[in-house]
Coordinates of C-alpha atoms in Angstrom, one line a residue:
X293 CA 122.1 90.5 82.0
X294 CA 119.2 90.4 84.3
X295 CA 119.0 92.7 87.3
X296 CA 119.4 90.9 90.6
X297 CA 116.1 90.5 92.6
X298 CA 115.2 92.9 95.3
X299 CA 114.4 92.0 98.9
X300 CA 111.6 94.6 98.7
X301 CA 108.5 94.8 96.6
X302 CA 108.9 96.7 93.2
X303 CA 106.8 99.8 92.6
X304 CA 104.0 97.8 90.9
X305 CA 104.1 95.1 93.6
X306 CA 103.8 97.8 96.3
X307 CA 100.8 99.3 94.5
X308 CA 99.1 95.9 94.4
X309 CA 99.9 95.3 98.1
X310 CA 98.3 98.6 99.0
X311 CA 95.1 97.6 97.1
X312 CA 95.0 94.2 98.7
X313 CA 95.7 95.6 102.2
X314 CA 92.6 97.8 101.8
X315 CA 90.4 95.1 100.3
X316 CA 90.9 91.4 99.8
X317 CA 90.6 88.8 98.5
X318 CA 90.3 90.1 95.0
X319 CA 90.4 88.4 91.6
X320 CA 92.8 89.5 88.9
X321 CA 90.2 91.6 87.1
X322 CA 89.5 93.7 90.2
X323 CA 93.1 94.2 91.0
X324 CA 93.7 95.4 87.5
X325 CA 90.7 97.7 87.5
X326 CA 91.9 99.3 90.8
X327 CA 95.4 99.7 89.5
X328 CA 94.1 101.5 86.4
X329 CA 91.9 103.7 88.5
X330 CA 94.4 104.5 91.3
X331 CA 97.7 104.5 89.3
X332 CA 96.0 106.0 86.2
X333 CA 97.7 103.7 83.8
X334 CA 96.6 100.9 81.5
X335 CA 98.0 97.5 82.2
X336 CA 97.5 94.3 80.2
X337 CA 95.6 91.6 82.0
X338 CA 98.5 89.2 81.4
X339 CA 100.9 91.6 83.0
X340 CA 98.8 91.8 86.2
X341 CA 98.5 88.0 86.3
X342 CA 102.2 87.6 85.9
X343 CA 103.0 90.1 88.6
X344 CA 100.5 88.5 91.0
X345 CA 102.0 85.1 90.4
X346 CA 105.5 86.4 90.9
X347 CA 104.3 88.0 94.2
X348 CA 102.8 84.7 95.2
X349 CA 106.1 82.9 94.5
X350 CA 108.0 85.5 96.5
X351 CA 105.7 84.8 99.5
X352 CA 104.0 88.2 99.4
X353 CA 100.5 86.9 98.5
X354 CA 98.1 84.1 99.1
X355 CA 95.9 82.8 96.4
X356 CA 92.9 80.5 96.4
X357 CA 91.0 79.1 93.5
X358 CA 87.3 80.0 93.3
X359 CA 85.6 78.7 90.2
X360 CA 87.7 79.6 87.3
X361 CA 89.5 82.4 89.0
X362 CA 92.1 82.9 91.6
X363 CA 91.5 85.3 94.5
X364 CA 94.6 87.1 95.9
X365 CA 95.2 88.4 99.4
X366 CA 98.3 89.7 101.1
X367 CA 100.4 87.3 103.1
X368 CA 102.6 90.1 104.6
X369 CA 101.5 93.0 106.8
X370 CA 102.1 96.6 105.8
X371 CA 104.3 97.1 108.9
X372 CA 106.5 94.2 107.9
X373 CA 107.1 95.7 104.4
X374 CA 107.5 99.2 105.7
X375 CA 110.0 98.1 108.4
X376 CA 112.1 96.3 105.8
X377 CA 112.1 99.3 103.4
X378 CA 112.8 101.8 106.2
X379 CA 115.6 99.6 107.7
X380 CA 117.2 99.4 104.3
X381 CA 116.9 103.1 103.7
X382 CA 118.2 103.8 107.2
X383 CA 121.3 101.7 106.7
X384 CA 122.1 102.6 103.1
X385 CA 121.4 106.3 103.1
X386 CA 121.7 107.4 106.8
X387 CA 124.5 105.1 107.9
X388 CA 122.1 103.5 110.5
X389 CA 121.3 106.8 112.2
X390 CA 117.6 107.1 113.0
X391 CA 118.1 110.7 114.2
X392 CA 119.7 111.7 110.9
X393 CA 116.8 110.1 109.0
X394 CA 114.2 111.8 111.2
X395 CA 115.9 115.2 110.9
X396 CA 116.0 114.8 107.2
X397 CA 112.3 113.9 107.1
X398 CA 111.4 116.9 109.3
X399 CA 113.5 119.3 107.2
X400 CA 112.3 118.1 103.8
X401 CA 108.6 117.6 104.2
X402 CA 105.6 119.6 105.3
X403 CA 104.2 118.2 108.6
X404 CA 101.0 119.6 110.0
X405 CA 100.4 120.4 113.6
X406 CA 98.6 117.2 114.4
X407 CA 101.4 115.1 112.9
X408 CA 103.9 117.1 115.0
X409 CA 101.8 116.4 118.1
X410 CA 101.8 112.7 117.3
X411 CA 105.6 112.8 116.9
X412 CA 106.0 114.6 120.2
X413 CA 103.9 111.9 122.0
X414 CA 106.0 109.1 120.4
X415 CA 109.3 110.8 121.3
X416 CA 108.1 111.3 124.9
X417 CA 106.9 107.6 125.2
X418 CA 110.2 106.3 123.7
X419 CA 112.2 108.5 126.1
X420 CA 110.2 107.2 129.1
X421 CA 110.7 103.6 127.9
X422 CA 114.5 104.1 127.7
X423 CA 114.7 105.7 131.2
X424 CA 113.2 102.6 132.8

């Protein structure tokens, strides 16, 4: 029995989106080469084509024909995908509590001083917005 489809990109689809967010449009051969370099794994050309076409069908990518090749570019923004994944994680794992999620993140990861300063600025800004 086939696994039900996900509302979110698979691991490979997310790797492809990251490549295309950085540089696009790209033909299949360039996407495959970057995947092999960045993910350090060999992928068949046909597997990459199939994945790109599935992503196109899902509405994640645009494609346009140029000569004999298709060029692919992202149709979705990184923030849109991140927001969906984070929202799902928030509701499923942290029962909708942003503070529980942030506390877990702060307790389980190494955050440098400049990242902490950015978080403080964001918290201060959010607090000011709510007090208005």
